[in-house]
XYZ file of N, CA and C in Angstrom:
705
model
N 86.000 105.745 42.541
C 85.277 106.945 42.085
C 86.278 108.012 41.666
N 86.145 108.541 40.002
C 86.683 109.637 40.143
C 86.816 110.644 41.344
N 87.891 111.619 41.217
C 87.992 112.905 42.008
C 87.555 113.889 41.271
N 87.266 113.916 39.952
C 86.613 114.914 39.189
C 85.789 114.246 38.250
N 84.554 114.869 38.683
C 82.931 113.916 37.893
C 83.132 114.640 36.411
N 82.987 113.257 35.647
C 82.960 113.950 33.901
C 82.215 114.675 33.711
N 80.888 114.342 34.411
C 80.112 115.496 33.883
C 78.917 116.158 34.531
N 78.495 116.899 34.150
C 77.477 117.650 35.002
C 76.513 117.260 36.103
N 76.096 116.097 35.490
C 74.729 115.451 36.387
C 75.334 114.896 37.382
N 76.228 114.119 37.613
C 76.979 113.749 38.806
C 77.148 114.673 39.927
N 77.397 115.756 39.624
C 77.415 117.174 40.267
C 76.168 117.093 41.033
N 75.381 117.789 39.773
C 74.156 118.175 40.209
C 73.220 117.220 41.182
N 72.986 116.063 40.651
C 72.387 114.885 41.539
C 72.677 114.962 42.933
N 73.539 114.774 43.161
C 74.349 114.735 44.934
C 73.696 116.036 45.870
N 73.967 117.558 44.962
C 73.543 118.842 45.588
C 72.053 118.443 45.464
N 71.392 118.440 44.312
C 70.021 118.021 44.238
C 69.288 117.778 45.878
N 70.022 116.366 45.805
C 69.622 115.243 47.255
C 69.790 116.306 48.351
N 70.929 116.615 48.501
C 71.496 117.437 49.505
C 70.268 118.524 49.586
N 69.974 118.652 48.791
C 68.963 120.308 49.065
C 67.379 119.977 49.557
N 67.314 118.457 49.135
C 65.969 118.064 49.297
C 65.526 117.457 50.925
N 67.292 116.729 51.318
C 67.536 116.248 52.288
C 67.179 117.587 53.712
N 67.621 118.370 53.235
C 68.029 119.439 54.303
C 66.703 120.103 54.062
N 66.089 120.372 53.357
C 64.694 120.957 52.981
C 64.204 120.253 54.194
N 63.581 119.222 53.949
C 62.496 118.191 54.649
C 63.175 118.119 56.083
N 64.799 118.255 56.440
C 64.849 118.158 57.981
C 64.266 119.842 58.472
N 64.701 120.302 57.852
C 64.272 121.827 58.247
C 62.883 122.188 58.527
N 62.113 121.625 56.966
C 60.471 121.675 57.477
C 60.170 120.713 58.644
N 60.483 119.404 58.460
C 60.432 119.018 59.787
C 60.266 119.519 61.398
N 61.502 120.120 61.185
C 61.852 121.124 62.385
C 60.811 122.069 62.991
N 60.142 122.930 62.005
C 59.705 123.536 62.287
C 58.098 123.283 61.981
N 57.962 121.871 61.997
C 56.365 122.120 62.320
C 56.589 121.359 63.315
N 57.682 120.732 63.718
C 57.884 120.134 65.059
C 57.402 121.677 66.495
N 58.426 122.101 66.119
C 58.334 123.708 66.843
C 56.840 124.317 67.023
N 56.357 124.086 65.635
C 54.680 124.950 65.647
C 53.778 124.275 66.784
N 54.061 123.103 66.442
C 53.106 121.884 67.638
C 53.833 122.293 68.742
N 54.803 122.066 69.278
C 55.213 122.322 71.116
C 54.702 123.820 71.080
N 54.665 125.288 70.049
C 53.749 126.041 70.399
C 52.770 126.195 70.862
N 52.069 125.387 70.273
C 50.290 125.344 70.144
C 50.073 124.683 71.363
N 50.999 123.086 71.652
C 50.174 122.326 72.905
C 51.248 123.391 74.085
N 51.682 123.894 74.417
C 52.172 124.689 74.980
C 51.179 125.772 75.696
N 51.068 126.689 74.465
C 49.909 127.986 74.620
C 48.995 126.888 75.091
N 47.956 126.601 74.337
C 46.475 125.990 74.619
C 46.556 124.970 76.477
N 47.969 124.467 76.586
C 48.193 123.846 77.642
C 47.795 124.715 79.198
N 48.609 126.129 78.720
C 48.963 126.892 79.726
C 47.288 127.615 80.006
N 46.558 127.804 78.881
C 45.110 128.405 78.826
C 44.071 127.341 79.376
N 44.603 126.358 79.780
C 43.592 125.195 80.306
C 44.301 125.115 81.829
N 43.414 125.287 82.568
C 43.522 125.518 83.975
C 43.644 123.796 84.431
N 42.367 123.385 83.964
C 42.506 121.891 84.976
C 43.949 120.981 83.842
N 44.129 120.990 82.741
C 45.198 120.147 82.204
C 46.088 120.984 82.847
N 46.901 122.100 83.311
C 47.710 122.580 84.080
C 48.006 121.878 85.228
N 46.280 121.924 86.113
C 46.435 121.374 87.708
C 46.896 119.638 87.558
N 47.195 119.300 86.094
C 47.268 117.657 86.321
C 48.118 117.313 86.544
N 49.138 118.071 85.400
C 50.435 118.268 84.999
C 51.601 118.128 86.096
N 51.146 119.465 86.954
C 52.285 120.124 87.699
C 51.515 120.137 89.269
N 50.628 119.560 89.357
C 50.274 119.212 90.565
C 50.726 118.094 91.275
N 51.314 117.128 90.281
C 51.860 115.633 90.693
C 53.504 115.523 90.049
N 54.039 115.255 91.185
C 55.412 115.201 90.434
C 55.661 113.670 89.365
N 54.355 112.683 90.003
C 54.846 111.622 89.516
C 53.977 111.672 87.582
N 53.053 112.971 87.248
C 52.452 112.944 86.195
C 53.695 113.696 85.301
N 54.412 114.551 86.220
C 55.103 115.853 85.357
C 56.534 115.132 84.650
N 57.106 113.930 85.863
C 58.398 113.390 86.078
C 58.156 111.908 84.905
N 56.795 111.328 84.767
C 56.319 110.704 84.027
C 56.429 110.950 82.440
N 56.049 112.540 82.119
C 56.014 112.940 80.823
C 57.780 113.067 80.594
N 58.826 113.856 81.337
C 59.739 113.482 80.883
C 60.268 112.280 80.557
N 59.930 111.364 81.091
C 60.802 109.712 80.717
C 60.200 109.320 79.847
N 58.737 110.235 79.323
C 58.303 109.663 77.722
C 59.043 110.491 77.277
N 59.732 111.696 77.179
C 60.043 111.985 76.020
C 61.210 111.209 75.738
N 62.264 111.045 76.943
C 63.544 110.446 76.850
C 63.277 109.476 76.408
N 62.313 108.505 76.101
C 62.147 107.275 75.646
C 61.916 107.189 74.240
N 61.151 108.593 73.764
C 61.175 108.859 72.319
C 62.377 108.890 71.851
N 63.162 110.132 72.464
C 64.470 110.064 72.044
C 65.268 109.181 71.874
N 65.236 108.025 72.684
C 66.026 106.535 72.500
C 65.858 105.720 71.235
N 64.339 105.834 71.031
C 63.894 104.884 70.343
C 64.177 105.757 68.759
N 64.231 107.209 68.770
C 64.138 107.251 67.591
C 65.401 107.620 66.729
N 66.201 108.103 68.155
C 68.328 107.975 67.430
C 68.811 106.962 67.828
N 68.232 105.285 68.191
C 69.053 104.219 68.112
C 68.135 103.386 67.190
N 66.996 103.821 67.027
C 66.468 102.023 65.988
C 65.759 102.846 64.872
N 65.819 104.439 64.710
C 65.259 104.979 63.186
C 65.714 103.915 62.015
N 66.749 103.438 61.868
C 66.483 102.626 60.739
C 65.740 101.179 60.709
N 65.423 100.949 61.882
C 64.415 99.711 61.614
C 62.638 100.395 62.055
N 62.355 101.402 62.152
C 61.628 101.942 62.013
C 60.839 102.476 60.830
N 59.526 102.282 60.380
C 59.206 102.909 59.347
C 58.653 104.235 59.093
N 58.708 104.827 58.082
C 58.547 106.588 58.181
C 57.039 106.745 58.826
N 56.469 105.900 58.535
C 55.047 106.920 59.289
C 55.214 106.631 61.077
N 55.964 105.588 61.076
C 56.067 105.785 62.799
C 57.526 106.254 63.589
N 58.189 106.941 62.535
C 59.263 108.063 63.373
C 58.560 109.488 62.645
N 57.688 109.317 61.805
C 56.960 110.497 61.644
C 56.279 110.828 62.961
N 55.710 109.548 63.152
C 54.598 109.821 64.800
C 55.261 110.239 65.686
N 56.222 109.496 66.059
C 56.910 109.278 67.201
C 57.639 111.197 67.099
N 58.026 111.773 66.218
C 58.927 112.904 66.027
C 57.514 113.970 66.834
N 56.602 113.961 66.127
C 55.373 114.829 66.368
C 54.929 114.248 68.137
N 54.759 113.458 68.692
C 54.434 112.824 69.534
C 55.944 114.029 71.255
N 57.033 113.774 70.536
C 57.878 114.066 71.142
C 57.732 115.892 71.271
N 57.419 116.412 70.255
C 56.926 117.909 69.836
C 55.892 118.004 71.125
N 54.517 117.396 70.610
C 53.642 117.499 71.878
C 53.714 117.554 73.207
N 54.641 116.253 73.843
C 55.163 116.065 75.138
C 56.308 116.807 75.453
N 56.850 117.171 74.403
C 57.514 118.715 75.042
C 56.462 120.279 75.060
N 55.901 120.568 74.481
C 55.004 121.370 74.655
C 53.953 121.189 75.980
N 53.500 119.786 76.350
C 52.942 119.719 78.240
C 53.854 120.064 78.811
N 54.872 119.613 78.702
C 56.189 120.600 79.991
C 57.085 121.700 79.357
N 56.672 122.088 78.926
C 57.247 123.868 78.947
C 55.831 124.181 78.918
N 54.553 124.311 79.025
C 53.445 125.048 79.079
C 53.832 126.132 80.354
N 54.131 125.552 81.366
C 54.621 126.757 82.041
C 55.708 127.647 82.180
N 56.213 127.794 80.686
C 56.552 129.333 80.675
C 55.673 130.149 80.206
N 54.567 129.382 79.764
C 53.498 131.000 79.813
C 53.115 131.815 80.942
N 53.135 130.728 82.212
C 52.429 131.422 83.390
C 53.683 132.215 84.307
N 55.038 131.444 83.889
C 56.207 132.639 84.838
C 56.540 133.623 83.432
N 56.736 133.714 82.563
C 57.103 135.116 81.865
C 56.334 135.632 81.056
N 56.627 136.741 80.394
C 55.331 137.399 79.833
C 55.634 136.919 78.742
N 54.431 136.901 77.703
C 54.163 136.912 76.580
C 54.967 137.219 75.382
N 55.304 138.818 75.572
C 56.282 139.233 75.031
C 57.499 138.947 75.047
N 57.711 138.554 76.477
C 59.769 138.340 76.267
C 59.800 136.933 76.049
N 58.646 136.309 76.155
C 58.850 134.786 75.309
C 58.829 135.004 73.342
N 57.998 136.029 73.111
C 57.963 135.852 71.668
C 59.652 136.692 71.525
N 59.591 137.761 71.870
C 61.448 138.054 71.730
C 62.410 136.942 71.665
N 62.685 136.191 72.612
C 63.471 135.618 72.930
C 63.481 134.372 71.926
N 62.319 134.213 71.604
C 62.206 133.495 70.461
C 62.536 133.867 68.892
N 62.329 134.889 69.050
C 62.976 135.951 67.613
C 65.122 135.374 67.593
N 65.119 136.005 68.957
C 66.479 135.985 69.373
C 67.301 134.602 69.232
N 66.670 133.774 69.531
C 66.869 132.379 69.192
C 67.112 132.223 67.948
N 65.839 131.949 67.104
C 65.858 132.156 65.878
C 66.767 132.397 65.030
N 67.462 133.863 65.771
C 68.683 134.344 64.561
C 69.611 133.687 65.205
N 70.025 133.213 66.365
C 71.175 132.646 67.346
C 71.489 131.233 65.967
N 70.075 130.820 66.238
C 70.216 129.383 65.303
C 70.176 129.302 64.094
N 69.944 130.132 63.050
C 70.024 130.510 61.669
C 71.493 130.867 61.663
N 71.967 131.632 62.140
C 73.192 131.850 62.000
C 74.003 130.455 62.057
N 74.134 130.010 63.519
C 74.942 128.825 63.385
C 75.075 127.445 62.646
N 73.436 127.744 62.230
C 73.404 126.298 61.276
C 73.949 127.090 59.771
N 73.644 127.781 59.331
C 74.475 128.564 58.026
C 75.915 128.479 58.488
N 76.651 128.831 59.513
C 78.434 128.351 59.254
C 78.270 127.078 59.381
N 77.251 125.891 60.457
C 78.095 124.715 59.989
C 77.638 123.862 58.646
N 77.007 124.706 58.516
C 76.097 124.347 56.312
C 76.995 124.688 55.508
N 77.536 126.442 55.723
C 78.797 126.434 54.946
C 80.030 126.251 54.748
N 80.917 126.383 55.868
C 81.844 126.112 56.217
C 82.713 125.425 55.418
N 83.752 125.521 55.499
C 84.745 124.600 55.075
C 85.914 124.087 55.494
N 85.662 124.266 57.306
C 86.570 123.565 58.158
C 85.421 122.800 58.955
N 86.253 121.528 59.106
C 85.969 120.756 59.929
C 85.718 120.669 61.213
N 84.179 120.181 61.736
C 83.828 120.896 62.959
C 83.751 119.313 63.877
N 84.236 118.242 63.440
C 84.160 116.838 63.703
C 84.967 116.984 65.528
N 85.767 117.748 65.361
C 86.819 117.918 66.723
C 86.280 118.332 67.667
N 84.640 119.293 67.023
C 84.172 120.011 68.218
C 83.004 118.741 68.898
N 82.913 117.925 68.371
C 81.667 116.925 69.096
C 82.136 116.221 70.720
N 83.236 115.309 70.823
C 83.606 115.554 72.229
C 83.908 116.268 72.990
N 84.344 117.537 72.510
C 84.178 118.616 73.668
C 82.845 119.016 73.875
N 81.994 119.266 72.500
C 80.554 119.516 73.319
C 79.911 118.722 74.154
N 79.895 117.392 73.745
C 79.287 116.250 74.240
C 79.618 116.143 75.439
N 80.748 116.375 76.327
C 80.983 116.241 77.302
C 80.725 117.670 78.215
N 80.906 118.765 77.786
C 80.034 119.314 78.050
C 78.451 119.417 78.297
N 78.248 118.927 77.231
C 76.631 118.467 77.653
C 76.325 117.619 79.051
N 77.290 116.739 79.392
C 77.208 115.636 80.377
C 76.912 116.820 81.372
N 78.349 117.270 81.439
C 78.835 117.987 82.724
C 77.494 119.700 82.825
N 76.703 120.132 81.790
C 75.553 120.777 81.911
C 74.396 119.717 82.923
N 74.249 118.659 82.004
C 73.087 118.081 82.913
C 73.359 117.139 84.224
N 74.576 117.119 84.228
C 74.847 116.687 86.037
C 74.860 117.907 86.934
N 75.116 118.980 86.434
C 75.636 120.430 87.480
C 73.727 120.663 87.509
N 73.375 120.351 86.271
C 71.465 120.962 86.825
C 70.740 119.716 87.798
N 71.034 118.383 87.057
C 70.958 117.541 88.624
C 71.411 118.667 90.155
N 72.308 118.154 89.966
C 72.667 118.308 91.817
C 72.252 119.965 91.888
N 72.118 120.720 91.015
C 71.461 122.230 91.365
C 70.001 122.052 92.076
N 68.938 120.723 91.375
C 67.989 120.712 91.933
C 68.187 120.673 92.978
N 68.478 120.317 93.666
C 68.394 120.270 94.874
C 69.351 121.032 95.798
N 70.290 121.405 95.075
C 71.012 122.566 95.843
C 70.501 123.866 95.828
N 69.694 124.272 94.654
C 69.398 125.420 94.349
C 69.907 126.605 94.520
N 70.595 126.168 93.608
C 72.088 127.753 93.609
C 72.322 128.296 92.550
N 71.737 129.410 92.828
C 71.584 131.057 91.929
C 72.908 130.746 90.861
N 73.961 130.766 91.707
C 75.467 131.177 90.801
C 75.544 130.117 89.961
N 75.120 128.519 90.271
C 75.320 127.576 90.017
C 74.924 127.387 88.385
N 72.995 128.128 88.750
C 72.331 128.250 88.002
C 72.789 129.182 86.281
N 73.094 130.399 86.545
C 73.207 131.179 86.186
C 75.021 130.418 85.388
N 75.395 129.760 85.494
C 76.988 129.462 85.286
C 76.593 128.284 84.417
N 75.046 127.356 84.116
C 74.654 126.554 83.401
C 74.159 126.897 82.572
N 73.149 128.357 82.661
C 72.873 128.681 82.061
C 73.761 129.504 80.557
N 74.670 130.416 81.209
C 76.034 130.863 80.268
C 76.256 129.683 79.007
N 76.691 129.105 80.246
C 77.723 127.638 79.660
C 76.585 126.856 78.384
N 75.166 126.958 78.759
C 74.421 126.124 78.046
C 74.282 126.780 76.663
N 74.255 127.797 76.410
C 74.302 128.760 75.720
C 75.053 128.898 74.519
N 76.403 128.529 75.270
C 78.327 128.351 74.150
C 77.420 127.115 73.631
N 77.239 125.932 74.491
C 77.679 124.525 74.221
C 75.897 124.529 73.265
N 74.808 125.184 72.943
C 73.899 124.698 72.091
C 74.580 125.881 70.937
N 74.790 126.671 70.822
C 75.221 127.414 69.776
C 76.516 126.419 69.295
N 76.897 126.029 69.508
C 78.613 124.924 69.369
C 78.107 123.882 68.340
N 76.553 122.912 69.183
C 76.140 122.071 68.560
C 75.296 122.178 67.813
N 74.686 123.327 67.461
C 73.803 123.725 66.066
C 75.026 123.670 64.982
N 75.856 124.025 65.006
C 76.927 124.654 63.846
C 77.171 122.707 63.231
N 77.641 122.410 64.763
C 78.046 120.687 64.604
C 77.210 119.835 63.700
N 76.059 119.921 64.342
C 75.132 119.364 64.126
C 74.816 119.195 62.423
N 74.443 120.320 62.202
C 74.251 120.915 61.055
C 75.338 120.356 59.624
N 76.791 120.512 60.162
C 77.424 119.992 59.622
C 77.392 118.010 59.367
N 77.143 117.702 60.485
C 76.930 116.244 60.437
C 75.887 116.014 59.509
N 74.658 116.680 59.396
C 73.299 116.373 58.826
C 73.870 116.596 56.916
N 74.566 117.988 56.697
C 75.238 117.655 55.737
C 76.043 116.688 55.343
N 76.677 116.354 55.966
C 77.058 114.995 55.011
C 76.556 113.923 55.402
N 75.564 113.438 56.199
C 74.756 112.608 55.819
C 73.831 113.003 54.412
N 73.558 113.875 53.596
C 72.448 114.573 52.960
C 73.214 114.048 51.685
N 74.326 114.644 51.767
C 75.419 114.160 50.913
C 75.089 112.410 50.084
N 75.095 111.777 51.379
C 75.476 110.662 50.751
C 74.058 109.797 50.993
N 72.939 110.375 51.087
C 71.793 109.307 51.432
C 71.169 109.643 49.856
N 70.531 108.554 49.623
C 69.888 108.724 48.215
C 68.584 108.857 48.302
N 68.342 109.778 47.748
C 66.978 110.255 48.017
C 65.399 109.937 47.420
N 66.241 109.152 46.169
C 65.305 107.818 45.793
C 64.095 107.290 46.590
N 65.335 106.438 47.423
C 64.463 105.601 48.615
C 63.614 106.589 49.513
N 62.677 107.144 48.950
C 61.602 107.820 50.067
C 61.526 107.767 51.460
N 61.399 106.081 51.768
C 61.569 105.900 53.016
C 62.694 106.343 54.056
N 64.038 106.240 53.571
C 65.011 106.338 53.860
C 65.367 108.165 54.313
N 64.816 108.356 53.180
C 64.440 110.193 53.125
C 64.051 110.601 54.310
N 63.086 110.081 54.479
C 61.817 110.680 55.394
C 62.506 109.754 57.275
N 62.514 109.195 57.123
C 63.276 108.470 58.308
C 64.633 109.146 58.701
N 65.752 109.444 57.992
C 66.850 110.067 58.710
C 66.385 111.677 58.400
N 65.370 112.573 57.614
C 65.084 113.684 57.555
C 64.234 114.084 59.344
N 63.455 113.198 59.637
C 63.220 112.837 60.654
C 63.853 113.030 61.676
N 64.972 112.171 61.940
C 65.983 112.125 63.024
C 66.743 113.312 62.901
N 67.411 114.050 61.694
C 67.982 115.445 61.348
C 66.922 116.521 61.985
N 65.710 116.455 61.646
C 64.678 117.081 62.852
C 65.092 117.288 63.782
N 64.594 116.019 64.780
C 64.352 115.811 66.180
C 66.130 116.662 66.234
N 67.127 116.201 66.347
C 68.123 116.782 66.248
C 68.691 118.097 66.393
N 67.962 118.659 65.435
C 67.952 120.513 65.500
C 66.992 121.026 66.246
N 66.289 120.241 66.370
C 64.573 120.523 67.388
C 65.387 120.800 68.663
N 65.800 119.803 69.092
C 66.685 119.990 70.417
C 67.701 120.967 70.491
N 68.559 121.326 69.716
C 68.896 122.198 69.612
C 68.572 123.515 69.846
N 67.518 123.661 69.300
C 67.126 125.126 69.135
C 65.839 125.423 70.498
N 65.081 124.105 71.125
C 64.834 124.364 72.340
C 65.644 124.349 73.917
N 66.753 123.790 73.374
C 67.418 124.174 74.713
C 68.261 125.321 74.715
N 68.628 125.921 73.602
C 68.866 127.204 73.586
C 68.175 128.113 73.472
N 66.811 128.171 73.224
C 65.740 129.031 73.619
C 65.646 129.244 75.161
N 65.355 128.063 75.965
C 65.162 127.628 77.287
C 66.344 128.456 78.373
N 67.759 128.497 77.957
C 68.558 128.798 78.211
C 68.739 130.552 77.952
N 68.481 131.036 76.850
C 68.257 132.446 76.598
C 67.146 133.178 77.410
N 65.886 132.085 78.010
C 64.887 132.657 78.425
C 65.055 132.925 79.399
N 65.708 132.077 79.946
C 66.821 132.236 81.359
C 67.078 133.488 81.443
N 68.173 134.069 80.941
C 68.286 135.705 80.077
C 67.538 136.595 80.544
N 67.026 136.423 79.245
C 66.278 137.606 78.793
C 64.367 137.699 78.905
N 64.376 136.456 79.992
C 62.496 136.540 79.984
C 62.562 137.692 81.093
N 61.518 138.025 80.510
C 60.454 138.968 82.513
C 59.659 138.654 82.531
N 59.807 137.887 84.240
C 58.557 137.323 85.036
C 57.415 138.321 85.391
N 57.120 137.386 85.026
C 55.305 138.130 85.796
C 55.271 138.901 86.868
């Protein structure tokens, strides 16, 4: 391949994809987001789906290992998957995160959840714009986050059960650097996948636009989760 395209359309084609690619993970994203709203709110306003939920550890502890199971299935076998069922499966994962966060409606108010969500918002607009624009390489920062990430969700393991304020509060900080770290990352990775997927193949589109979703989805709820930490007031 040339290093300099003769001519225009070569250019253009690639950004084209790229813009269409990142379009559709983005909308993605955020009707992913609208749904864990909705079954969220409507969750928390239903008294007996509440008492089902969080009355049984084995119903509440149940819905997490579906979601983790979504997550498996849909960043190790999306490509033998077809778009209408990592379409499902993406929306499916939205929902079952929205039954377990329903109760942050009932510990914080209203308001410092919609703030904090504002606050988010720009936390994560910002960071996905440097690692969208950028023009250093953010490839170096993935094992340090990643392992960070480990060392976040083993310190909240053994917190359960230790239940320690400082502990807490030192995961929370830390969770904070390390999802702002991996929006920028992230973001950058999804670009050059965008780059080089052809956008032709519809299917192909819609299947890794998909997984670029779920991706930033996570992102931007565990740094919400972590800010709410912050900046919510309890009831």
């Amino acid at each position: 391949m040339d290093r300099f395209p003769r001519s225009s359309q070569t250019i253009v084609q690639p950004r084209a994809g790229l813009q269409t690619f990142m379009a559709q993970v983005y909308g993605w994203m955020t009707c992913g987001l609208l749904l864990t709203a909705f079954v969220a709110w409507y969750s928390a306003n239903n008294e007996n789906l509440m008492m089902y939920i969080f009355s049984s550890r084995f119903v509440f502890f149940g819905l997490i290992i579906a979601q983790l199971a979504v997550v498996f299935i849909l960043s190790g076998l999306v490509h033998k998957l077809s778009p209408a069922v990592a379409t499902a499966l993406f929306m499916l994962y939205s929902a079952l995160t929205g039954l377990t966060l329903s109760s942050i409606f009932l510990v914080y108010t209203y308001a410092s959840i919609a703030s904090t969500f504002v606050v988010t918002a720009g936390m994560f607009g910002v960071m996905s714009l440097y690692g969208y624009t950028t023009k250093r390489d953010l490839s170096g920062w993935g094992n340090i986050l990643f392992m960070a990430l480990i060392g976040l969700i083993i310190a909240s393991l053994v917190n359960f059960w230790l239940k320690s304020p400082a502990l807490m509060w030192a995961v929370t900080y830390i969770g904070v650097i390390v999802f702002v770290g991996l929006t920028a990352y992230d973001t950058q990775k999804l670009k050059t996948l965008g780059e080089q997927i052809d956008v032709s193949d519809r299917g192909n589109l819609r299947k890794y636009s998909i997984l670029g979703a779920l991706t930033l989805y996570l992102d931007f709820i565990n740094l919400f989760l972590m800010l709410l930490r912050i900046f919510g007031n309890r009831r």
